[in-house]
Tab-separated table of C-alpha atoms in Angstrom:
chain	number	residue	atom	x	y	z
A	763	MET	CA	-0.095	0.146	-0.045
A	764	LYS	CA	2.791	2.200	0.984
A	765	ASN	CA	4.853	1.807	-2.316
A	766	LYS	CA	1.496	2.400	-4.360
A	767	LEU	CA	1.055	5.605	-2.433
A	768	LEU	CA	4.655	6.299	-3.023
A	769	LEU	CA	4.385	5.674	-6.640
A	770	GLY	CA	1.285	7.816	-6.869
A	771	VAL	CA	2.965	10.827	-5.369
A	772	THR	CA	6.222	10.346	-7.402
A	773	LEU	CA	3.802	10.268	-10.878
A	774	LEU	CA	1.922	13.132	-9.537
A	775	LEU	CA	4.987	15.510	-9.099
A	776	SER	CA	6.393	14.215	-12.017
A	777	SER	CA	3.448	15.035	-14.086
A	778	ILE	CA	3.280	18.716	-12.481
A	779	PHE	CA	6.961	19.194	-13.078
A	780	PHE	CA	6.297	17.987	-16.897
A	781	ILE	CA	3.671	20.413	-16.997
A	782	PHE	CA	5.347	23.569	-15.252
A	783	THR	CA	8.501	22.761	-17.539
A	784	THR	CA	6.463	22.429	-20.728
A	785	THR	CA	4.436	25.753	-19.982
A	786	VAL	CA	7.981	27.660	-19.474
A	787	GLN	CA	9.519	25.951	-22.498
A	788	ALA	CA	6.093	27.085	-24.436
A	789	GLN	CA	6.679	30.631	-23.019
A	790	GLU	CA	10.043	30.753	-23.985
A	791	ASP	CA	9.303	29.727	-27.487
A	792	ASN	CA	6.467	32.197	-27.693
A	793	SER	CA	8.914	35.289	-26.791
A	794	LEU	CA	10.395	34.840	-30.657
A	795	GLN	CA	6.865	33.859	-32.411
A	796	ASN	CA	5.188	36.852	-30.355
A	797	VAL	CA	7.393	39.500	-31.923
A	798	LEU	CA	7.031	37.731	-35.550
A	799	ASP	CA	3.281	37.895	-35.247
A	800	SER	CA	2.866	41.243	-34.316
A	801	GLY	CA	5.247	42.763	-36.641
A	802	THR	CA	6.752	44.926	-34.149
A	803	LEU	CA	10.137	44.757	-32.000
A	804	THR	CA	9.248	47.101	-28.963
A	805	VAL	CA	12.409	48.540	-27.562
A	806	GLY	CA	13.106	50.475	-24.606
A	807	THR	CA	15.616	53.087	-24.040
A	808	SER	CA	17.066	56.211	-22.255
A	809	ALA	CA	17.921	58.748	-24.859
A	810	ASP	CA	20.234	60.925	-22.894
A	811	ASN	CA	23.469	59.432	-23.591
A	812	PRO	CA	25.111	60.431	-26.944
A	813	PRO	CA	26.287	58.563	-29.255
A	814	LYS	CA	24.556	55.563	-28.039
A	815	GLU	CA	21.112	56.847	-27.741
A	816	TYR	CA	19.806	60.214	-27.815
A	817	ILE	CA	17.006	62.696	-29.642
A	818	ARG	CA	17.262	64.308	-32.731
A	819	MET	CA	14.408	66.598	-34.741
A	820	ASN	CA	13.648	65.420	-38.139
A	821	ASP	CA	11.132	67.775	-39.725
A	822	GLY	CA	9.937	68.983	-36.578
A	823	GLN	CA	9.205	65.361	-35.229
A	824	GLU	CA	11.494	64.041	-32.831
A	825	GLU	CA	13.595	60.855	-33.473
A	826	ILE	CA	15.708	58.337	-30.952
A	827	VAL	CA	18.766	57.760	-32.777
A	828	GLY	CA	22.436	56.669	-31.890
A	829	PHE	CA	24.591	53.339	-31.654
A	830	ASP	CA	22.236	51.491	-29.711
A	831	ILE	CA	19.204	52.362	-31.832
A	832	ASP	CA	20.950	51.479	-35.043
A	833	VAL	CA	21.910	47.620	-33.583
A	834	ALA	CA	18.329	47.531	-32.737
A	835	GLU	CA	16.890	48.504	-36.081
A	836	ARG	CA	19.754	45.889	-37.719
A	837	ILE	CA	18.236	43.297	-35.188
A	838	ALA	CA	14.338	44.245	-36.294
A	839	GLU	CA	15.463	44.327	-39.927
A	840	GLU	CA	16.854	40.612	-39.731
A	841	LEU	CA	13.862	39.296	-37.921
A	842	GLY	CA	11.505	41.139	-40.528
A	843	VAL	CA	9.710	43.234	-38.140
A	844	GLU	CA	9.453	47.014	-37.494
A	845	LEU	CA	11.223	48.911	-34.809
A	846	GLU	CA	9.253	51.024	-32.267
A	847	SER	CA	11.595	52.909	-29.576
A	848	THR	CA	10.351	54.143	-26.242
A	849	ASN	CA	12.407	57.008	-24.183
A	850	MET	CA	12.222	56.616	-20.705
A	851	LYS	CA	14.506	57.424	-17.459
A	852	PHE	CA	16.960	54.641	-17.272
A	853	ASP	CA	16.037	53.566	-13.561
A	854	GLY	CA	12.450	52.650	-14.864
A	855	LEU	CA	13.825	50.448	-17.825
A	856	ILE	CA	14.783	47.285	-16.103
A	857	PRO	CA	11.300	47.098	-14.089
A	858	SER	CA	9.311	47.833	-17.459
A	859	VAL	CA	11.340	44.829	-19.178
A	860	GLN	CA	10.560	42.775	-16.087
A	861	GLU	CA	6.794	43.587	-16.412
A	862	GLY	CA	7.024	42.543	-20.182
A	863	GLU	CA	6.198	46.043	-21.538
A	864	PHE	CA	9.142	45.927	-24.095
A	865	ASP	CA	10.565	42.967	-26.199
A	866	MET	CA	13.991	44.037	-25.200
A	867	ALA	CA	15.911	47.314	-23.906
A	868	LEU	CA	19.071	48.832	-24.844
A	869	ALA	CA	20.851	51.170	-23.126
A	870	GLY	CA	24.100	50.665	-21.631
A	871	PHE	CA	23.324	47.663	-19.860
A	872	ASN	CA	25.591	45.262	-17.739
A	873	PRO	CA	24.332	41.572	-16.452
A	874	THR	CA	24.944	42.209	-12.816
A	875	PRO	CA	23.895	39.446	-10.446
A	876	GLU	CA	20.875	41.689	-9.170
A	877	ARG	CA	19.656	42.259	-12.737
A	878	GLU	CA	19.976	38.748	-13.632
A	879	GLU	CA	17.477	37.806	-10.788
A	880	VAL	CA	14.630	39.654	-12.546
A	881	VAL	CA	15.534	39.815	-16.440
A	882	SER	CA	17.513	37.998	-18.941
A	883	PHE	CA	20.449	39.277	-20.994
A	884	SER	CA	22.006	38.791	-24.497
A	885	ASP	CA	25.683	38.246	-25.335
A	886	SER	CA	27.654	41.253	-25.248
A	887	TYR	CA	27.701	43.510	-28.458
A	888	HIS	CA	30.083	46.180	-27.362
A	889	ASP	CA	32.642	47.071	-24.317
A	890	LEU	CA	32.287	50.055	-22.798
A	891	PRO	CA	35.189	51.726	-20.830
A	892	PHE	CA	34.520	54.210	-18.446
A	893	VAL	CA	36.500	57.437	-17.065
A	894	ILE	CA	36.753	60.119	-14.414
A	895	LEU	CA	35.400	63.053	-15.526
A	896	THR	CA	36.397	66.410	-13.715
A	897	THR	CA	36.914	69.665	-13.988
A	898	LYS	CA	40.461	71.458	-15.114
A	899	ASP	CA	41.233	72.991	-11.763
A	900	LYS	CA	41.066	69.452	-10.000
A	901	GLU	CA	42.794	67.725	-12.665
A	902	ASP	CA	46.295	67.873	-11.242
A	903	THR	CA	44.657	66.781	-7.464
A	904	PHE	CA	42.720	63.658	-8.964
A	905	ASN	CA	45.744	61.503	-10.135
A	906	SER	CA	44.642	58.010	-8.627
A	907	ILE	CA	41.896	56.349	-7.413
A	908	GLU	CA	43.149	57.001	-3.542
A	909	SER	CA	42.916	60.777	-4.717
A	910	LEU	CA	39.197	60.523	-4.613
A	911	ALA	CA	38.795	59.312	-1.107
A	912	GLY	CA	36.293	61.496	0.730
A	913	GLN	CA	35.050	63.093	-2.419
A	914	GLU	CA	31.730	63.537	-3.978
A	915	VAL	CA	31.698	61.415	-7.021
A	916	ALA	CA	28.417	61.312	-9.202
A	917	ALA	CA	27.390	58.581	-11.420
A	918	GLN	CA	23.916	57.764	-12.955
A	919	LYS	CA	21.538	55.864	-10.872
A	920	GLY	CA	21.234	51.982	-11.813
A	921	SER	CA	23.511	52.388	-14.399
A	922	THR	CA	26.835	50.209	-14.531
A	923	GLN	CA	28.707	53.776	-13.842
A	924	GLU	CA	27.318	53.440	-10.459
A	925	THR	CA	27.797	49.769	-9.770
A	926	ILE	CA	31.654	50.772	-10.623
A	927	LEU	CA	31.702	53.817	-8.465
A	928	ASN	CA	30.092	51.860	-5.396
A	929	ASP	CA	32.580	48.627	-5.809
A	930	TYR	CA	35.922	50.218	-7.317
A	931	ILE	CA	36.191	53.478	-5.725
A	932	GLU	CA	34.957	52.664	-2.498
A	933	GLU	CA	36.165	55.522	-0.410
A	934	ALA	CA	34.713	58.513	-2.591
A	935	ARG	CA	31.303	59.700	-1.359
A	936	PRO	CA	28.799	58.336	-4.007
A	937	VAL	CA	26.123	60.644	-5.498
A	938	ALA	CA	23.337	59.136	-7.769
A	939	LEU	CA	21.705	61.107	-10.114
A	940	GLY	CA	18.532	60.506	-12.511
A	941	LYS	CA	20.218	61.211	-15.749
A	942	LEU	CA	23.809	61.520	-17.063
A	943	PRO	CA	23.359	65.401	-18.503
A	944	GLU	CA	22.751	65.958	-14.560
A	945	VAL	CA	25.782	64.272	-13.786
A	946	ILE	CA	27.849	66.328	-16.205
A	947	SER	CA	26.138	69.176	-15.259
A	948	GLU	CA	27.055	68.959	-11.405
A	949	ILE	CA	30.555	68.268	-12.371
A	950	ASN	CA	30.788	71.370	-14.670
A	951	ALA	CA	29.130	73.431	-11.478
A	952	GLY	CA	31.494	72.084	-9.148
A	953	THR	CA	28.569	70.774	-6.852
A	954	VAL	CA	30.272	67.430	-7.264
A	955	ASP	CA	33.962	66.975	-7.427
A	956	ALA	CA	34.030	64.140	-10.084
A	957	GLY	CA	32.126	61.579	-12.001
A	958	VAL	CA	32.197	58.152	-13.538
A	959	VAL	CA	31.150	58.459	-17.287
A	960	GLY	CA	31.207	56.248	-20.047
A	961	TYR	CA	34.402	57.474	-22.567
A	962	LEU	CA	32.147	57.911	-25.479
A	963	SER	CA	29.800	60.457	-23.512
A	964	ALA	CA	32.890	62.081	-22.385
A	965	ARG	CA	34.314	62.968	-25.281
A	966	ASN	CA	31.382	64.532	-26.328
A	967	TYR	CA	30.705	66.575	-23.544
A	968	LEU	CA	34.620	67.723	-23.454
A	969	ASP	CA	33.769	69.557	-26.561
A	970	THR	CA	30.711	71.725	-25.221
A	971	TYR	CA	32.142	72.047	-21.741
A	972	PRO	CA	35.642	73.609	-22.264
A	973	ASN	CA	36.025	73.552	-18.520
A	974	LEU	CA	35.737	69.621	-18.318
A	975	THR	CA	38.740	67.212	-18.366
A	976	ILE	CA	39.028	63.498	-18.070
A	977	ALA	CA	41.196	62.596	-15.057
A	978	ASP	CA	44.588	60.424	-15.470
A	979	ILE	CA	42.964	57.682	-13.313
A	980	ASP	CA	42.577	53.968	-14.540
A	981	ILE	CA	39.884	52.189	-13.350
A	982	GLU	CA	40.763	48.850	-13.412
A	983	VAL	CA	37.692	46.865	-14.097
A	984	PRO	CA	37.281	43.249	-15.563
A	985	GLU	CA	36.142	43.198	-19.081
A	986	GLU	CA	32.689	41.213	-17.958
A	987	GLU	CA	31.781	44.234	-16.235
A	988	THR	CA	32.292	46.787	-18.821
A	989	ALA	CA	30.022	44.244	-21.613
A	990	GLN	CA	27.215	45.978	-22.835
A	991	THR	CA	24.264	43.867	-23.325
A	992	ILE	CA	20.395	43.534	-24.314
A	993	ALA	CA	18.052	43.170	-21.515
A	994	PHE	CA	15.020	40.928	-22.171
A	995	PRO	CA	11.713	39.453	-20.174
A	996	LYS	CA	12.878	36.776	-17.970
A	997	GLU	CA	11.186	33.800	-20.304
A	998	SER	CA	12.433	35.222	-23.758
A	999	GLN	CA	15.171	32.420	-24.432
A	1000	ALA	CA	14.010	31.806	-27.924
A	1001	LEU	CA	14.305	35.670	-28.786
A	1002	ILE	CA	17.567	35.848	-27.378
A	1003	THR	CA	19.205	33.108	-29.069
A	1004	GLU	CA	18.067	34.646	-32.395
A	1005	VAL	CA	19.590	37.933	-31.174
A	1006	ASN	CA	22.761	36.330	-30.053
A	1007	GLN	CA	22.741	35.157	-33.469
A	1008	ILE	CA	22.609	38.426	-35.370
A	1009	ILE	CA	24.852	40.302	-33.116
A	1010	ALA	CA	27.681	37.421	-33.430
A	1011	GLU	CA	27.064	37.869	-37.516
A	1012	MET	CA	27.275	41.596	-37.001
A	1013	GLN	CA	30.525	41.415	-34.843
A	1014	GLU	CA	32.141	39.143	-37.458
A	1015	SER	CA	31.499	41.198	-40.227
A	1016	GLY	CA	32.481	44.460	-38.314
A	1017	GLU	CA	29.187	45.924	-38.642
A	1018	ILE	CA	29.256	46.739	-34.854
A	1019	ASP	CA	32.471	48.488	-35.095
A	1020	ASP	CA	31.392	50.316	-38.104
A	1021	LEU	CA	27.719	51.576	-36.724
A	1022	LEU	CA	29.773	52.937	-33.353
A	1023	GLU	CA	32.252	54.950	-35.610
A	1024	LYS	CA	29.477	56.395	-37.861
A	1025	ASN	CA	27.524	57.556	-34.749
A	1026	ILE	CA	30.651	58.845	-33.106
A	1027	GLU	CA	31.158	61.021	-35.767
A	1028	VAL	CA	27.322	61.795	-36.350
A	1029	ALA	CA	26.670	62.706	-32.449
A	1030	GLN	CA	28.952	65.937	-32.595
A	1031	ALA	CA	28.371	68.102	-29.050
A	1032	GLY	CA	25.468	69.902	-29.052
A	1033	ASP	CA	22.901	70.159	-31.727
A	1034	THR	CA	24.412	70.061	-34.927
A	1035	ASP	CA	21.722	72.699	-36.522
A	1036	SER	CA	23.006	76.201	-36.057
A	1037	ARG	CA	19.660	77.786	-35.038
A	1038	ASN	CA	18.870	78.238	-31.271
A	1039	THR	CA	17.173	75.373	-28.860
A	1040	LEU	CA	13.931	76.942	-29.022
A	1041	GLU	CA	13.523	77.344	-32.791
A	1042	VAL	CA	14.824	73.640	-33.605
A	1043	TYR	CA	12.989	72.169	-30.449
A	1044	GLY	CA	10.002	74.537	-30.081
A	1045	PRO	CA	7.583	71.783	-31.416
A	1046	LEU	CA	8.468	69.150	-29.071
A	1047	PHE	CA	8.242	71.749	-26.352
A	1048	LEU	CA	4.563	72.755	-27.693
A	1049	LYS	CA	3.848	69.297	-27.830
A	1050	GLY	CA	5.139	68.847	-24.172
A	1051	ALA	CA	3.196	72.005	-22.923
A	1052	ALA	CA	-0.343	70.555	-24.582
A	1053	THR	CA	0.198	67.382	-22.901
A	1054	THR	CA	0.849	68.703	-19.624
A	1055	ILE	CA	-2.255	70.807	-19.978
A	1056	GLY	CA	-4.583	67.939	-21.072
A	1057	VAL	CA	-3.163	65.608	-17.986
A	1058	ALA	CA	-3.552	67.986	-15.498
A	1059	VAL	CA	-7.176	69.225	-16.773
A	1060	VAL	CA	-8.302	65.435	-16.807
A	1061	CYS	CA	-6.719	64.841	-13.205
A	1062	VAL	CA	-8.600	68.077	-11.707
A	1063	ILE	CA	-12.178	67.544	-13.183
A	1064	VAL	CA	-11.891	63.650	-12.191
A	1065	GLY	CA	-10.310	64.394	-9.020
A	1066	THR	CA	-12.608	66.985	-7.791
A	1067	LEU	CA	-15.606	64.925	-8.797
A	1068	LEU	CA	-14.026	61.988	-6.853
A	1069	GLY	CA	-13.277	64.256	-4.018
A	1070	VAL	CA	-16.599	65.805	-3.708
A	1071	PHE	CA	-17.882	62.231	-3.298
A	1072	VAL	CA	-15.322	61.538	-0.470
A	1073	ALA	CA	-16.018	64.583	0.949
A	1074	MET	CA	-19.427	63.523	1.695
A	1075	LEU	CA	-18.446	60.588	3.068
A	1076	ARG	CA	-16.065	62.164	5.379
A	1077	LEU	CA	-19.232	64.510	6.491
A	1078	SER	CA	-21.536	61.529	6.840
A	1079	SER	CA	-22.737	60.950	10.285
A	1080	ASN	CA	-22.451	56.863	9.628
A	1081	LYS	CA	-18.950	56.247	11.834
A	1082	PHE	CA	-17.706	53.334	9.488
A	1083	ILE	CA	-18.242	55.195	6.296
A	1084	ASN	CA	-16.430	58.295	7.761
A	1085	THR	CA	-13.722	56.212	8.962
A	1086	ILE	CA	-13.047	54.691	5.588
A	1087	ALA	CA	-13.125	58.250	3.969
A	1088	PHE	CA	-10.703	59.372	6.732
A	1089	PHE	CA	-8.231	56.364	6.097
A	1090	TYR	CA	-8.594	57.106	2.297
A	1091	ILE	CA	-7.511	60.690	2.591
A	1092	GLN	CA	-4.675	60.098	5.093
A	1093	VAL	CA	-3.158	57.443	3.265
A	1094	LEU	CA	-3.167	59.367	-0.265
A	1095	ARG	CA	-1.922	62.697	1.686
A	1096	GLY	CA	0.651	60.570	3.934
A	1097	THR	CA	2.265	58.785	0.812
A	1098	PRO	CA	4.151	60.387	-1.968
A	1099	ALA	CA	2.705	61.190	-5.397
A	1100	LEU	CA	5.759	59.383	-6.965
A	1101	LEU	CA	5.443	56.452	-5.145
A	1102	GLN	CA	1.342	56.474	-6.049
A	1103	VAL	CA	2.424	56.729	-9.840
A	1104	PHE	CA	4.926	53.802	-9.710
A	1105	ILE	CA	2.067	51.612	-7.676
A	1106	PHE	CA	-0.946	52.471	-10.057
A	1107	TYR	CA	1.155	52.108	-13.227
A	1108	PHE	CA	2.852	48.831	-12.215
A	1109	GLY	CA	0.064	47.383	-10.377
A	1110	LEU	CA	-2.667	48.018	-13.255
A	1111	SER	CA	0.183	46.492	-15.521
A	1112	ALA	CA	0.138	43.311	-13.369
A	1113	ILE	CA	-3.928	42.346	-13.407
A	1114	LEU	CA	-5.149	44.663	-16.842
A	1115	THR	CA	-3.909	44.310	-20.368
A	1116	ILE	CA	-4.035	47.946	-21.463
A	1117	PRO	CA	-3.595	48.306	-25.261
A	1118	ALA	CA	-0.596	49.984	-26.107
A	1119	ILE	CA	-2.583	52.518	-28.009
A	1120	HIS	CA	-0.785	55.927	-29.141
A	1121	VAL	CA	-2.658	58.919	-28.967
A	1122	TRP	CA	-0.472	61.864	-30.524
A	1123	ASP	CA	2.752	59.925	-30.000
A	1124	ILE	CA	1.866	59.057	-26.153
A	1125	ASN	CA	1.158	55.465	-25.064
A	1126	LEU	CA	-2.279	55.122	-23.596
A	1127	ALA	CA	-0.640	52.313	-21.386
A	1128	ARG	CA	1.343	54.761	-19.608
A	1129	LEU	CA	-0.554	57.626	-19.744
A	1130	ILE	CA	-3.889	56.042	-18.055
A	1131	PRO	CA	-2.421	54.592	-15.162
A	1132	GLY	CA	-0.456	57.993	-14.658
A	1133	CYS	CA	-3.638	60.109	-14.741
A	1134	ILE	CA	-5.387	57.583	-12.585
A	1135	ALA	CA	-2.841	57.931	-10.116
A	1136	LEU	CA	-2.733	61.746	-10.235
A	1137	ALA	CA	-6.339	62.132	-9.933
A	1138	ILE	CA	-6.902	59.931	-6.975
A	1139	ASN	CA	-4.318	61.745	-5.325
A	1140	SER	CA	-5.905	65.029	-6.119
A	1141	SER	CA	-9.122	63.969	-4.586
A	1142	ALA	CA	-7.758	63.488	-1.416
A	1143	TYR	CA	-6.693	66.948	-1.269
A	1144	VAL	CA	-9.854	68.388	-2.786
A	1145	ALA	CA	-11.964	66.207	-0.545
A	1146	GLU	CA	-10.396	68.252	2.423
A	1147	ILE	CA	-10.593	71.549	0.888
A	1148	ILE	CA	-14.543	70.855	0.041
A	1149	ARG	CA	-15.145	69.518	3.659
A	1150	SER	CA	-13.631	72.830	5.362
A	1151	GLY	CA	-15.473	74.990	2.644
A	1152	ILE	CA	-18.894	73.084	3.649
A	1153	ASN	CA	-18.299	73.632	7.455
A	1154	ALA	CA	-17.302	77.043	6.812
A	1155	VAL	CA	-21.083	77.767	6.157
A	1156	ASP	CA	-23.260	78.659	8.863
A	1157	SER	CA	-25.121	75.862	10.551
A	1158	GLY	CA	-28.301	77.947	10.092
A	1159	GLN	CA	-28.355	77.249	6.286
A	1160	MET	CA	-28.863	73.711	6.722
A	1161	GLU	CA	-31.646	74.173	9.251
A	1162	ALA	CA	-33.306	76.802	6.739
A	1163	GLY	CA	-33.414	74.294	4.076
A	1164	TYR	CA	-35.137	71.550	6.466
A	1165	SER	CA	-37.709	74.241	7.450
A	1166	LEU	CA	-38.715	74.653	3.830
A	1167	GLY	CA	-39.445	70.812	3.591
A	1168	LEU	CA	-36.011	70.062	1.728
A	1169	ASN	CA	-34.214	66.752	2.658
A	1170	ARG	CA	-30.480	67.050	3.359
A	1171	ARG	CA	-29.308	65.633	-0.090
A	1172	ILE	CA	-31.209	68.346	-1.750
A	1173	THR	CA	-30.224	71.015	0.976
A	1174	MET	CA	-26.461	70.371	0.280
A	1175	ARG	CA	-26.665	70.511	-3.357
A	1176	GLU	CA	-28.955	73.681	-3.600
A	1177	ILE	CA	-27.980	75.697	-0.324
A	1178	ILE	CA	-24.621	74.478	1.013
A	1179	LEU	CA	-22.334	73.604	-1.854
A	1180	PRO	CA	-23.128	76.943	-3.908
A	1181	GLN	CA	-21.794	78.736	-0.845
A	1182	ALA	CA	-19.036	76.568	-0.040
A	1183	VAL	CA	-17.698	77.026	-3.575
A	1184	ARG	CA	-17.223	80.529	-3.216
A	1185	ASN	CA	-15.470	79.910	-0.144
A	1186	ILE	CA	-13.354	77.163	-1.685
A	1187	LEU	CA	-12.428	78.579	-5.355
A	1188	PRO	CA	-9.129	80.098	-4.520
A	1189	ALA	CA	-8.095	76.703	-3.011
A	1190	LEU	CA	-9.411	74.779	-5.835
A	1191	GLY	CA	-7.291	77.055	-8.115
A	1192	ASN	CA	-4.209	76.343	-6.309
A	1193	GLU	CA	-4.856	72.772	-6.505
A	1194	PHE	CA	-5.020	73.179	-10.532
A	1195	VAL	CA	-2.078	74.788	-10.377
A	1196	SER	CA	-0.276	72.242	-8.474
A	1197	MET	CA	-1.568	69.638	-10.407
A	1198	ILE	CA	0.223	71.331	-13.726
A	1199	LYS	CA	3.489	70.833	-12.042
A	1200	GLU	CA	2.692	67.627	-10.266
A	1201	THR	CA	2.489	66.426	-14.004
A	1202	SER	CA	6.228	66.088	-14.499
A	1203	LEU	CA	5.956	63.002	-12.064
A	1204	LEU	CA	4.782	61.024	-15.212
A	1205	SER	CA	8.057	61.484	-16.716
A	1206	VAL	CA	9.220	58.724	-14.764
A	1207	ILE	CA	6.811	56.476	-16.541
A	1208	ALA	CA	7.818	58.003	-20.054
A	1209	VAL	CA	4.878	60.080	-20.407
A	1210	SER	CA	6.192	62.775	-22.708
A	1211	GLU	CA	5.272	65.926	-20.581
A	1212	LEU	CA	7.039	69.329	-20.726
A	1213	MET	CA	9.781	68.445	-17.894
A	1214	PHE	CA	10.253	64.980	-19.999
A	1215	VAL	CA	10.977	67.078	-22.843
A	1216	ALA	CA	13.171	69.445	-21.149
A	1217	ASP	CA	15.214	66.291	-19.812
A	1218	THR	CA	15.150	64.967	-23.288
A	1219	VAL	CA	16.222	68.412	-25.169
A	1220	LYS	CA	19.124	68.874	-22.802
A	1221	ALA	CA	20.601	65.509	-23.336
A	1222	ALA	CA	20.154	66.010	-27.115
A	1223	THR	CA	21.739	69.233	-27.180
A	1224	TYR	CA	24.040	69.662	-23.701
A	1225	ARG	CA	22.393	72.839	-23.431
A	1226	THR	CA	21.154	72.516	-20.047
A	1227	MET	CA	20.263	75.946	-18.638
A	1228	GLU	CA	18.645	76.851	-21.721
A	1229	SER	CA	16.012	73.906	-21.920
A	1230	LEU	CA	15.672	74.236	-18.192
A	1231	PHE	CA	14.588	78.048	-18.678
A	1232	ILE	CA	12.380	77.769	-21.609
A	1233	ALA	CA	10.569	74.953	-19.380
A	1234	ALA	CA	10.306	77.130	-16.519
A	1235	VAL	CA	8.979	79.893	-18.538
A	1236	ILE	CA	5.923	77.535	-20.280
A	1237	TYR	CA	5.103	76.653	-16.703
A	1238	PHE	CA	4.816	80.134	-15.440
A	1239	MET	CA	3.070	81.008	-18.550
A	1240	ILE	CA	0.061	78.495	-17.903
A	1241	THR	CA	0.428	78.692	-14.156
A	1242	TRP	CA	-0.329	82.353	-14.660
A	1243	PHE	CA	-3.047	82.220	-17.240
A	1244	VAL	CA	-4.848	79.620	-14.815
A	1245	SER	CA	-4.482	81.993	-11.986
A	1246	TRP	CA	-6.163	84.607	-14.068
A	1247	LEU	CA	-9.069	82.417	-15.237
A	1248	VAL	CA	-9.702	81.487	-11.353
A	1249	SER	CA	-9.319	85.266	-10.183
A	1250	LEU	CA	-11.654	86.069	-13.213
A	1251	LEU	CA	-14.456	83.488	-11.851
A	1252	GLU	CA	-14.147	84.638	-8.134
A	1253	LYS	CA	-15.117	87.970	-9.007
A	1254	ARG	CA	-17.519	86.850	-11.062
A	1255	LEU	CA	-19.183	84.466	-8.215
A	1256	GLU	CA	-18.969	87.555	-5.795
A	1257	ARG	CA	-20.782	89.950	-8.153
A	1258	SER	CA	-23.462	87.365	-8.557
A	1259	ALA	CA	-23.683	86.671	-4.885
A	1260	LYS	CA	-24.198	90.683	-3.983
A	1261	GLY	CA	-26.654	90.746	-6.764
C-alpha cells in the first residue's frame, strides 16, 4: 500500500514538473513568435547618452537615434519586423522589461547578478570603457583612485557607472543622479568633485564644456563588467538565441564597429543645427506643454468629482463610512505622489492589459495609469478643501433648508455647496496649479510631458540651462493663465452673490 502511495505521489509530482517545464518552454518559444506575429519589435531606451542613444529633430518630429538604436534596427531588420522605440528614464527600464512592456531594452546594460534575478540578457555586443570626468582645476589633484577618497563622485542612478563607483571607488562619497546630463552639469558646476562616465559620452561633453577634462585615473575593471548587453523579459530564450546569432554575425562582419564609428562622427557635441534651441525644439516643447495641460485638466476634473464624493462620505454621520473616508484621505496625503504613480503604473500592468494605443505619440498604457494615480491623489486634497468649505457655511443654512421641507441631499446640493464653492474656489485654483506642476512626475513612466521634454532636449543639445529655462517660462505662462482665469471666476461669483 505504501509503495503504491509513493508511486502515486511520484507520478503526480512528475506530471506537475512536466506541465511546469512544458509551460515555461512554451513561454520561451513564444517570445520570438510573438514578435514575428505582431510585426513589431518594441524596444525601451534612455535617450540621454550620445552617441549611444539620444534625440534628434527630423522635420519637426522627435526621433531616437544613436549606436544602440542602429543595433536594434538591424536586429529588427533581420527578424523582418518594424522597430518601435520608447524613451524613458534609465532606472525605470529594468522594471518595465521585467513587466514585459518591452521585447528588449538597450541602454548600456551590464548583466549584474541583481539584474539577472529579474531579467535575462543577450551576449555582449560592445565593451564600454569608463573614465573619471572632472574640472580642469582638479585635474592635478585627482591622479589616482586613492585621491578620490572622501570626495563626492557622481554617477547615473542604476547604471553600470554607479556599480563601478560603489565597487571600485569605495572611499569616495557616491552621488546617484537620475540622468547623465545631470551628472555632467553638477561636475561642471562644481557641486560634485568628479563623475564616472562612459568614455564615448565624455568625449562629446568635452567639446561642449571646455572646463571639463578626463582625469588621469585608470579604473581597473574586469572586462565582463564593461560588457554592454541587451535586456529581455525573463522567459525570452527563443528571442535571445535569435538576437545572439544576429549580434555574432554583425561582430564578425565588422558591422558593429562601423555603426559605432558612424555614430561617434554624427553625434557632435550639442545640436548640429546652428539655430537656437527654442527654434529647433519648439514643436517638442509645445507638444509637452499641451500634454501637461491636458493631463492636468483631466486629473483635476476627475479628482474634483471624486473629491466631492469623498467629502460627502467624510461628513457622513455613519462612523464606519466616515472612518473609511478618513483613512482614504490620510493614506493618499501621507504617501508621496511619485510612489502612487509607480504603484498604479506597475500594479495596473500586473492585473490589466491596457492596449498600447498611441494618441499623439503618447502610449495610453502609460498615460492612463499615471492619470488615475494623479487624479486619486488630487481627490484626497480636494475632499479636505470641500469639507472645510462646507463646514465654513453657517449651520443655520442647513436648518433653513429643512424648514422649507428639503431633505439633506437637496439642501446640500442647492444651498450649501453653492456657498461653499465661493469659499473654496481659490483653494481649488491652487490645486489646479499644483496639478500642472505635478504632471512632471509622469516623466518617470515615459509620458512625454513638459519636464520630460526638457530632459530630452538638454540631453540632445547639452544646453542644460537653456532647456530648463524654456520649460520654466512655459510652466510660468500656464500657471499664470490658470490663476488669472480663477481670479476672474472668483470676481464673477462675488458679483452674482451680491446681486
